[in-house]
mmCIF file of C-alpha atoms and ligand atoms in Angstrom:
data_model
loop_
_atom_site.group_PDB
_atom_site.id
_atom_site.type_symbol
_atom_site.label_atom_id
_atom_site.label_comp_id
_atom_site.label_asym_id
_atom_site.label_seq_id
_atom_site.Cartn_x
_atom_site.Cartn_y
_atom_site.Cartn_z
ATOM 1 C CA MET A 19 -62.901 -26.986 26.181
ATOM 2 C CA ILE A 20 -61.857 -30.648 24.717
ATOM 3 C CA GLN A 21 -63.047 -31.791 21.040
ATOM 4 C CA LEU A 22 -62.401 -34.930 19.427
ATOM 5 C CA HIS A 23 -63.910 -35.544 15.833
ATOM 6 C CA ASN A 24 -63.716 -38.779 14.543
ATOM 7 C CA VAL A 25 -60.137 -38.977 16.222
ATOM 8 C CA SER A 26 -58.376 -42.470 15.086
ATOM 9 C CA LEU A 27 -54.417 -43.112 16.626
ATOM 10 C CA ALA A 28 -52.674 -46.036 14.306
ATOM 11 C CA TYR A 29 -48.753 -47.141 16.624
ATOM 12 C CA GLN A 30 -46.078 -47.772 13.966
ATOM 13 C CA ASN A 31 -46.560 -51.564 14.200
ATOM 14 C CA ASP A 32 -49.782 -50.864 12.773
ATOM 15 C CA ALA A 33 -52.183 -51.302 15.621
ATOM 16 C CA SER A 34 -55.337 -49.418 15.983
ATOM 17 C CA ALA A 35 -55.516 -47.748 18.959
ATOM 18 C CA LEU A 36 -58.294 -45.459 18.744
ATOM 19 C CA ASN A 37 -61.538 -45.845 16.046
ATOM 20 C CA GLY A 38 -63.072 -42.713 14.871
ATOM 21 C CA ILE A 39 -63.510 -41.270 18.243
ATOM 22 C CA THR A 40 -65.836 -38.325 18.693
ATOM 23 C CA LEU A 41 -66.177 -36.690 22.400
ATOM 24 C CA HIS A 42 -66.566 -33.566 23.845
ATOM 25 C CA ILE A 43 -65.370 -32.133 27.095
ATOM 26 C CA GLU A 44 -67.064 -28.637 28.473
ATOM 27 C CA LYS A 45 -65.022 -26.191 29.811
ATOM 28 C CA GLY A 46 -65.185 -27.335 33.673
ATOM 29 C CA GLU A 47 -66.700 -30.969 33.675
ATOM 30 C CA PHE A 48 -64.819 -33.502 35.456
ATOM 31 C CA VAL A 49 -64.794 -36.647 33.566
ATOM 32 C CA PHE A 50 -63.486 -39.977 34.153
ATOM 33 C CA MET A 51 -62.692 -42.892 31.171
ATOM 34 C CA THR A 52 -62.070 -46.065 31.669
ATOM 35 C CA GLY A 53 -61.624 -49.388 30.159
ATOM 36 C CA PRO A 54 -60.015 -52.324 30.447
ATOM 37 C CA SER A 55 -56.275 -52.829 29.700
ATOM 38 C CA GLY A 56 -55.451 -51.677 26.242
ATOM 39 C CA ALA A 57 -58.977 -49.313 25.645
ATOM 40 C CA GLY A 58 -57.062 -46.536 24.553
ATOM 41 C CA LYS A 59 -56.817 -44.927 27.674
ATOM 42 C CA THR A 60 -53.576 -43.320 27.987
ATOM 43 C CA THR A 61 -53.817 -42.996 24.011
ATOM 44 C CA LEU A 62 -56.509 -40.652 24.568
ATOM 45 C CA LEU A 63 -54.507 -38.496 27.047
ATOM 46 C CA ARG A 64 -51.505 -38.340 24.812
ATOM 47 C CA LEU A 65 -53.702 -36.550 22.106
ATOM 48 C CA LEU A 66 -54.475 -33.922 23.770
ATOM 49 C CA TYR A 67 -51.279 -33.171 25.226
ATOM 50 C CA GLY A 68 -49.619 -33.254 21.972
ATOM 51 C CA ALA A 69 -47.390 -35.714 22.201
ATOM 52 C CA LEU A 70 -49.759 -37.867 19.494
ATOM 53 C CA THR A 71 -50.469 -36.530 16.653
ATOM 54 C CA PRO A 72 -54.077 -38.460 15.288
ATOM 55 C CA THR A 73 -54.227 -40.550 12.240
ATOM 56 C CA ARG A 74 -57.272 -39.139 11.249
ATOM 57 C CA GLY A 75 -59.891 -36.104 12.754
ATOM 58 C CA GLN A 76 -58.861 -33.568 14.572
ATOM 59 C CA VAL A 77 -58.044 -32.919 18.152
ATOM 60 C CA LEU A 78 -59.152 -28.921 19.413
ATOM 61 C CA ILE A 79 -58.183 -27.860 22.837
ATOM 62 C CA ASP A 80 -59.894 -24.437 23.594
ATOM 63 C CA GLY A 81 -60.687 -24.079 20.406
ATOM 64 C CA GLN A 82 -57.452 -25.131 18.691
ATOM 65 C CA ASN A 83 -56.461 -27.839 16.154
ATOM 66 C CA VAL A 84 -53.553 -29.985 17.995
ATOM 67 C CA SER A 85 -51.782 -31.146 15.020
ATOM 68 C CA ARG A 86 -51.716 -28.072 13.389
ATOM 69 C CA LEU A 87 -49.988 -25.901 16.424
ATOM 70 C CA THR A 88 -45.941 -25.695 15.564
ATOM 71 C CA SER A 89 -43.104 -27.147 17.753
ATOM 72 C CA SER A 90 -43.061 -23.825 18.869
ATOM 73 C CA GLN A 91 -46.667 -23.117 19.670
ATOM 74 C CA ILE A 92 -46.621 -27.242 21.401
ATOM 75 C CA PRO A 93 -45.861 -25.654 25.081
ATOM 76 C CA TYR A 94 -47.599 -23.249 25.231
ATOM 77 C CA LEU A 95 -50.514 -25.500 25.144
ATOM 78 C CA ARG A 96 -48.521 -27.292 27.495
ATOM 79 C CA ARG A 97 -48.630 -24.625 30.094
ATOM 80 C CA SER A 98 -52.154 -24.896 30.035
ATOM 81 C CA ILE A 99 -52.378 -28.430 30.921
ATOM 82 C CA GLY A 100 -51.284 -30.366 34.046
ATOM 83 C CA VAL A 101 -50.379 -33.631 33.486
ATOM 84 C CA VAL A 102 -49.978 -36.749 35.855
ATOM 85 C CA PHE A 103 -47.950 -39.793 35.118
ATOM 86 C CA GLN A 104 -48.781 -42.760 36.148
ATOM 87 C CA ASP A 105 -45.353 -43.904 37.215
ATOM 88 C CA PHE A 106 -45.091 -39.588 38.550
ATOM 89 C CA LYS A 107 -41.534 -38.767 36.571
ATOM 90 C CA LEU A 108 -40.941 -36.603 39.630
ATOM 91 C CA LEU A 109 -37.196 -35.478 39.161
ATOM 92 C CA PRO A 110 -34.943 -38.133 41.680
ATOM 93 C CA SER A 111 -31.824 -35.579 42.315
ATOM 94 C CA ARG A 112 -34.728 -32.719 42.725
ATOM 95 C CA THR A 113 -35.739 -31.608 46.486
ATOM 96 C CA VAL A 114 -40.014 -31.806 46.862
ATOM 97 C CA PHE A 115 -39.718 -28.176 46.264
ATOM 98 C CA GLU A 116 -37.902 -28.060 43.472
ATOM 99 C CA ASN A 117 -39.816 -31.102 41.574
ATOM 100 C CA VAL A 118 -42.997 -28.664 42.215
ATOM 101 C CA ALA A 119 -40.905 -24.885 41.173
ATOM 102 C CA ILE A 120 -39.324 -25.971 37.704
ATOM 103 C CA THR A 121 -43.247 -25.661 36.675
ATOM 104 C CA LEU A 122 -43.020 -21.870 37.855
ATOM 105 C CA GLU A 123 -39.800 -21.455 36.897
ATOM 106 C CA VAL A 124 -40.272 -22.641 33.502
ATOM 107 C CA LEU A 125 -42.673 -19.678 32.955
ATOM 108 C CA GLY A 126 -40.697 -17.103 33.957
ATOM 109 C CA TRP A 127 -41.958 -16.569 37.300
ATOM 110 C CA GLY A 128 -39.475 -14.555 40.207
ATOM 111 C CA ARG A 129 -37.502 -16.528 43.031
ATOM 112 C CA ALA A 130 -40.253 -14.931 45.691
ATOM 113 C CA ASP A 131 -43.477 -16.085 43.397
ATOM 114 C CA ILE A 132 -42.407 -19.338 42.708
ATOM 115 C CA GLY A 133 -41.488 -19.642 46.837
ATOM 116 C CA LYS A 134 -44.906 -18.132 47.676
ATOM 117 C CA LYS A 135 -46.652 -20.451 45.798
ATOM 118 C CA VAL A 136 -45.218 -23.410 45.589
ATOM 119 C CA MET A 137 -44.851 -23.545 49.721
ATOM 120 C CA HIS A 138 -48.779 -22.616 49.136
ATOM 121 C CA ILE A 139 -49.833 -25.890 47.374
ATOM 122 C CA LEU A 140 -47.836 -28.259 49.462
ATOM 123 C CA ARG A 141 -48.966 -26.939 52.336
ATOM 124 C CA GLN A 142 -52.706 -27.914 50.820
ATOM 125 C CA MET A 143 -51.732 -30.738 50.167
ATOM 126 C CA GLY A 144 -49.821 -31.777 53.771
ATOM 127 C CA LEU A 145 -46.732 -32.036 52.046
ATOM 128 C CA GLU A 146 -44.855 -28.991 53.990
ATOM 129 C CA SER A 147 -42.515 -31.047 55.836
ATOM 130 C CA LYS A 148 -41.437 -32.779 52.981
ATOM 131 C CA ILE A 149 -39.893 -29.978 50.988
ATOM 132 C CA HIS A 150 -36.454 -30.825 51.460
ATOM 133 C CA LEU A 151 -36.528 -34.376 50.120
ATOM 134 C CA THR A 152 -35.666 -35.887 47.925
ATOM 135 C CA PRO A 153 -39.542 -38.495 46.045
ATOM 136 C CA GLN A 154 -37.322 -41.952 46.756
ATOM 137 C CA ARG A 155 -37.767 -40.797 50.340
ATOM 138 C CA LEU A 156 -41.208 -39.973 50.062
ATOM 139 C CA SER A 157 -44.156 -42.942 50.306
ATOM 140 C CA GLY A 158 -46.316 -43.699 47.514
ATOM 141 C CA GLY A 159 -49.137 -41.210 48.183
ATOM 142 C CA GLU A 160 -46.768 -38.633 48.871
ATOM 143 C CA GLN A 161 -44.847 -39.169 45.603
ATOM 144 C CA GLN A 162 -48.019 -38.947 43.687
ATOM 145 C CA ARG A 163 -49.196 -35.646 45.557
ATOM 146 C CA VAL A 164 -45.883 -34.043 44.467
ATOM 147 C CA ALA A 165 -46.535 -35.122 40.801
ATOM 148 C CA LEU A 166 -50.323 -33.244 41.515
ATOM 149 C CA ALA A 167 -49.210 -30.715 43.051
ATOM 150 C CA ARG A 168 -46.485 -29.942 40.105
ATOM 151 C CA ALA A 169 -49.389 -29.664 37.534
ATOM 152 C CA LEU A 170 -51.920 -28.410 39.540
ATOM 153 C CA VAL A 171 -49.747 -25.339 40.380
ATOM 154 C CA ASN A 172 -49.584 -23.042 38.181
ATOM 155 C CA ASP A 173 -53.886 -23.451 37.700
ATOM 156 C CA PRO A 174 -54.372 -25.285 34.679
ATOM 157 C CA LYS A 175 -56.698 -25.039 32.333
ATOM 158 C CA ILE A 176 -56.746 -28.987 32.043
ATOM 159 C CA LEU A 177 -55.577 -31.215 34.324
ATOM 160 C CA LEU A 178 -54.912 -34.819 32.607
ATOM 161 C CA ALA A 179 -54.586 -37.554 35.143
ATOM 162 C CA ASP A 180 -53.653 -41.956 34.208
ATOM 163 C CA GLU A 181 -54.434 -43.763 36.331
ATOM 164 C CA PRO A 182 -53.352 -41.210 39.632
ATOM 165 C CA THR A 183 -54.588 -43.550 42.192
ATOM 166 C CA GLY A 184 -52.319 -46.821 41.109
ATOM 167 C CA ASN A 185 -50.549 -48.319 44.061
ATOM 168 C CA LEU A 186 -52.330 -46.199 46.807
ATOM 169 C CA ASP A 187 -54.898 -47.309 50.002
ATOM 170 C CA ASP A 188 -57.952 -46.285 49.526
ATOM 171 C CA VAL A 189 -56.958 -42.715 52.744
ATOM 172 C CA ASN A 190 -54.776 -41.824 49.849
ATOM 173 C CA LYS A 191 -56.932 -41.846 47.312
ATOM 174 C CA ASN A 192 -59.508 -39.869 48.590
ATOM 175 C CA GLN A 193 -57.032 -37.626 49.092
ATOM 176 C CA ILE A 194 -56.043 -37.822 45.950
ATOM 177 C CA LEU A 195 -59.808 -37.498 44.928
ATOM 178 C CA ASN A 196 -60.455 -34.588 46.777
ATOM 179 C CA ILE A 197 -57.914 -32.275 45.318
ATOM 180 C CA PHE A 198 -59.403 -33.014 41.741
ATOM 181 C CA LYS A 199 -62.230 -31.599 43.161
ATOM 182 C CA GLU A 200 -61.016 -28.805 44.459
ATOM 183 C CA ALA A 201 -58.675 -28.426 41.233
ATOM 184 C CA ASN A 202 -62.561 -28.645 39.822
ATOM 185 C CA ILE A 203 -64.207 -26.415 41.472
ATOM 186 C CA ARG A 204 -61.276 -23.808 41.531
ATOM 187 C CA GLY A 205 -61.977 -24.016 37.701
ATOM 188 C CA THR A 206 -60.261 -26.340 36.352
ATOM 189 C CA THR A 207 -61.409 -28.908 33.485
ATOM 190 C CA VAL A 208 -60.142 -32.440 34.893
ATOM 191 C CA VAL A 209 -59.806 -35.780 32.508
ATOM 192 C CA VAL A 210 -58.804 -38.539 34.331
ATOM 193 C CA ALA A 211 -58.310 -42.699 33.181
ATOM 194 C CA THR A 212 -58.705 -44.997 35.881
ATOM 195 C CA HIS A 213 -59.214 -48.719 36.447
ATOM 196 C CA ASP A 214 -60.663 -48.022 40.246
ATOM 197 C CA ARG A 215 -64.331 -48.409 40.210
ATOM 198 C CA ARG A 216 -63.765 -47.637 43.906
ATOM 199 C CA LEU A 217 -63.221 -44.460 43.073
ATOM 200 C CA ILE A 218 -65.368 -44.417 40.137
ATOM 201 C CA GLU A 219 -68.186 -44.685 42.412
ATOM 202 C CA ASN A 220 -67.657 -42.323 45.296
ATOM 203 C CA SER A 221 -66.985 -39.338 43.130
ATOM 204 C CA HIS A 222 -70.250 -39.110 40.947
ATOM 205 C CA LYS A 223 -68.772 -37.583 37.471
ATOM 206 C CA ARG A 224 -69.630 -38.405 33.588
ATOM 207 C CA LEU A 225 -67.794 -41.056 33.091
ATOM 208 C CA VAL A 226 -66.577 -42.543 29.270
ATOM 209 C CA ILE A 227 -66.052 -46.209 28.608
ATOM 210 C CA LEU A 228 -63.522 -47.115 26.100
ATOM 211 C CA ASN A 229 -62.669 -51.125 24.789
ATOM 212 C CA LYS A 230 -60.469 -51.895 21.846
ATOM 213 C CA GLY A 231 -60.250 -48.163 21.266
ATOM 214 C CA ASP A 232 -64.575 -47.092 20.776
ATOM 215 C CA ILE A 233 -65.956 -45.086 23.299
ATOM 216 C CA VAL A 234 -68.800 -48.232 24.397
ATOM 217 C CA GLU A 235 -70.976 -46.068 26.954
ATOM 218 C CA GLN A 236 -70.885 -42.458 28.441
ATOM 219 C CA LEU A 237 -72.891 -42.130 31.496
ATOM 220 C CA GLU A 238 -73.719 -38.728 32.465
ATOM 221 C CA LYS A 239 -72.796 -37.644 36.062
ATOM 222 C CA GLU A 240 -76.229 -38.893 37.846
ATOM 223 C CA GLU A 241 -75.931 -42.417 36.274
ATOM 224 C CA SER A 242 -72.659 -43.517 36.679
ATOM 225 C CA LEU A 243 -73.564 -44.164 40.429
ATOM 226 C CA LYS A 244 -75.519 -46.580 40.140
ATOM 227 C CA SER A 245 -73.865 -48.734 36.438
ATOM 228 C CA VAL A 246 -71.048 -48.852 37.518
HETATM 229 P P1 ADP B 20 -54.858 -47.847 27.600
HETATM 230 O O1 ADP B 20 -54.278 -46.969 28.324
HETATM 231 O O2 ADP B 20 -56.446 -48.060 27.936
HETATM 232 O O3 ADP B 20 -54.167 -49.845 28.883
HETATM 233 P P2 ADP B 20 -53.417 -47.635 25.561
HETATM 234 O O4 ADP B 20 -53.812 -46.552 24.581
HETATM 235 O O5 ADP B 20 -51.916 -47.655 26.234
HETATM 236 O O6 ADP B 20 -54.581 -47.953 26.457
HETATM 237 O O7 ADP B 20 -53.420 -49.076 24.874
HETATM 238 C C1 ADP B 20 -54.040 -48.759 24.047
HETATM 239 C C2 ADP B 20 -53.663 -49.739 22.089
HETATM 240 O O8 ADP B 20 -52.293 -49.745 21.814
HETATM 241 C C3 ADP B 20 -53.067 -51.041 22.632
HETATM 242 O O9 ADP B 20 -53.211 -52.297 21.893
HETATM 243 C C4 ADP B 20 -51.483 -51.058 23.685
HETATM 244 O O10 ADP B 20 -50.383 -52.542 22.949
HETATM 245 C C5 ADP B 20 -51.331 -50.001 21.478
HETATM 246 N N1 ADP B 20 -50.377 -49.751 22.512
HETATM 247 C C6 ADP B 20 -49.984 -48.152 22.957
HETATM 248 N N2 ADP B 20 -48.829 -47.378 23.026
HETATM 249 C C7 ADP B 20 -47.832 -47.884 22.239
HETATM 250 C C8 ADP B 20 -46.586 -48.269 21.500
HETATM 251 N N3 ADP B 20 -46.253 -46.682 22.339
HETATM 252 N N4 ADP B 20 -45.962 -48.266 20.837
HETATM 253 C C9 ADP B 20 -47.591 -49.494 19.856
HETATM 254 N N5 ADP B 20 -48.589 -49.580 20.795
HETATM 255 C C10 ADP B 20 -48.588 -49.102 21.990
HETATM 256 P P1 ADP B 21 -51.415 -48.128 30.654
HETATM 257 O O1 ADP B 21 -51.151 -48.754 31.880
HETATM 258 O O2 ADP B 21 -51.618 -46.596 30.317
HETATM 259 O O3 ADP B 21 -51.964 -49.036 29.587
HETATM 260 P P2 ADP B 21 -48.809 -49.631 29.468
HETATM 261 O O4 ADP B 21 -48.885 -49.807 30.821
HETATM 262 O O5 ADP B 21 -50.041 -50.427 28.573
HETATM 263 O O6 ADP B 21 -49.683 -48.157 29.748
HETATM 264 O O7 ADP B 21 -47.608 -48.648 28.543
HETATM 265 C C1 ADP B 21 -46.910 -48.306 29.512
HETATM 266 C C2 ADP B 21 -45.897 -48.077 28.048
HETATM 267 O O8 ADP B 21 -45.588 -48.404 26.801
HETATM 268 C C3 ADP B 21 -45.956 -46.912 26.900
HETATM 269 O O9 ADP B 21 -44.894 -45.872 27.329
HETATM 270 C C4 ADP B 21 -46.917 -47.367 26.262
HETATM 271 O O10 ADP B 21 -46.472 -46.318 25.272
HETATM 272 C C5 ADP B 21 -46.269 -47.917 25.967
HETATM 273 N N1 ADP B 21 -46.935 -49.121 25.103
HETATM 274 C C6 ADP B 21 -47.722 -50.108 25.366
HETATM 275 N N2 ADP B 21 -48.936 -50.941 24.549
HETATM 276 C C7 ADP B 21 -46.981 -51.004 23.282
HETATM 277 C C8 ADP B 21 -47.059 -51.770 22.854
HETATM 278 N N3 ADP B 21 -48.062 -53.248 22.094
HETATM 279 N N4 ADP B 21 -46.013 -51.622 22.232
HETATM 280 C C9 ADP B 21 -44.941 -50.273 22.320
HETATM 281 N N5 ADP B 21 -45.107 -50.066 23.132
HETATM 282 C C10 ADP B 21 -46.474 -50.208 23.966
#
């Protein structure tokens, strides 16, 4: 599903953020990426959804080389990938419903289908009483769940999340983790970048550890429990 072959990425200031990374993630896997700040986690996620082009090497999604996609093909890639950003990036002047509906509007869904699907996922996320509110009236955990609903409402092949539990308490963290696990059970390949040891320890998933642009360790899901 996701293949990186010797991928390097240098930003314009010459800072090398990734130094020849090779990584394969199978369809249906659930992978945590961790490592200190500056390790390259965000950069790696950006490469996967085509927001950055590798300086060297190849990024393949479903067998397609992301850097060979034309600008008209990139939107098709993005439609199959749900992304949850560190700062949520919700639209402040739109309601919760509208923030989630956007994903399906872009795909050209009809109004009735959008209504059904959006209400279904907002109910799953425990947000049905919040649909008419704008994001600033929500708690951090609720905003994170709206961002997740928006990313997952079209059942993407891949979900990418950057520090999804940043400022959340344990109850909210568990809720978010359960949403990831449920999406994964429904077939979505999940890649989560996080510093959060508790989140990693509680979930027993494959773990990729980055440091200064290199993969320094990989643990299979059985090992990740005891070794972090
Ligand atoms: P992480 O997400 O693991 O904290 P990042 O991918 O954000 O790591 O950053 C990796 C390295 O790339 C860091 O040294 C960071 O300073 C640098 N970097 C990240 N984004 C940019 C950017 N837009 N311009 C220049 N350097 C950047
Ligand atoms: P993370 O917490 O994932 O490491 P950061 O807080 O490092 O993310 O990055 C936040 C924003 O700042 C990103 O848009 C990133 O591209 C940018 N950024 C990070 N490091 C640098 C850098 N050294 N120079 C320029 N922009 C940077």
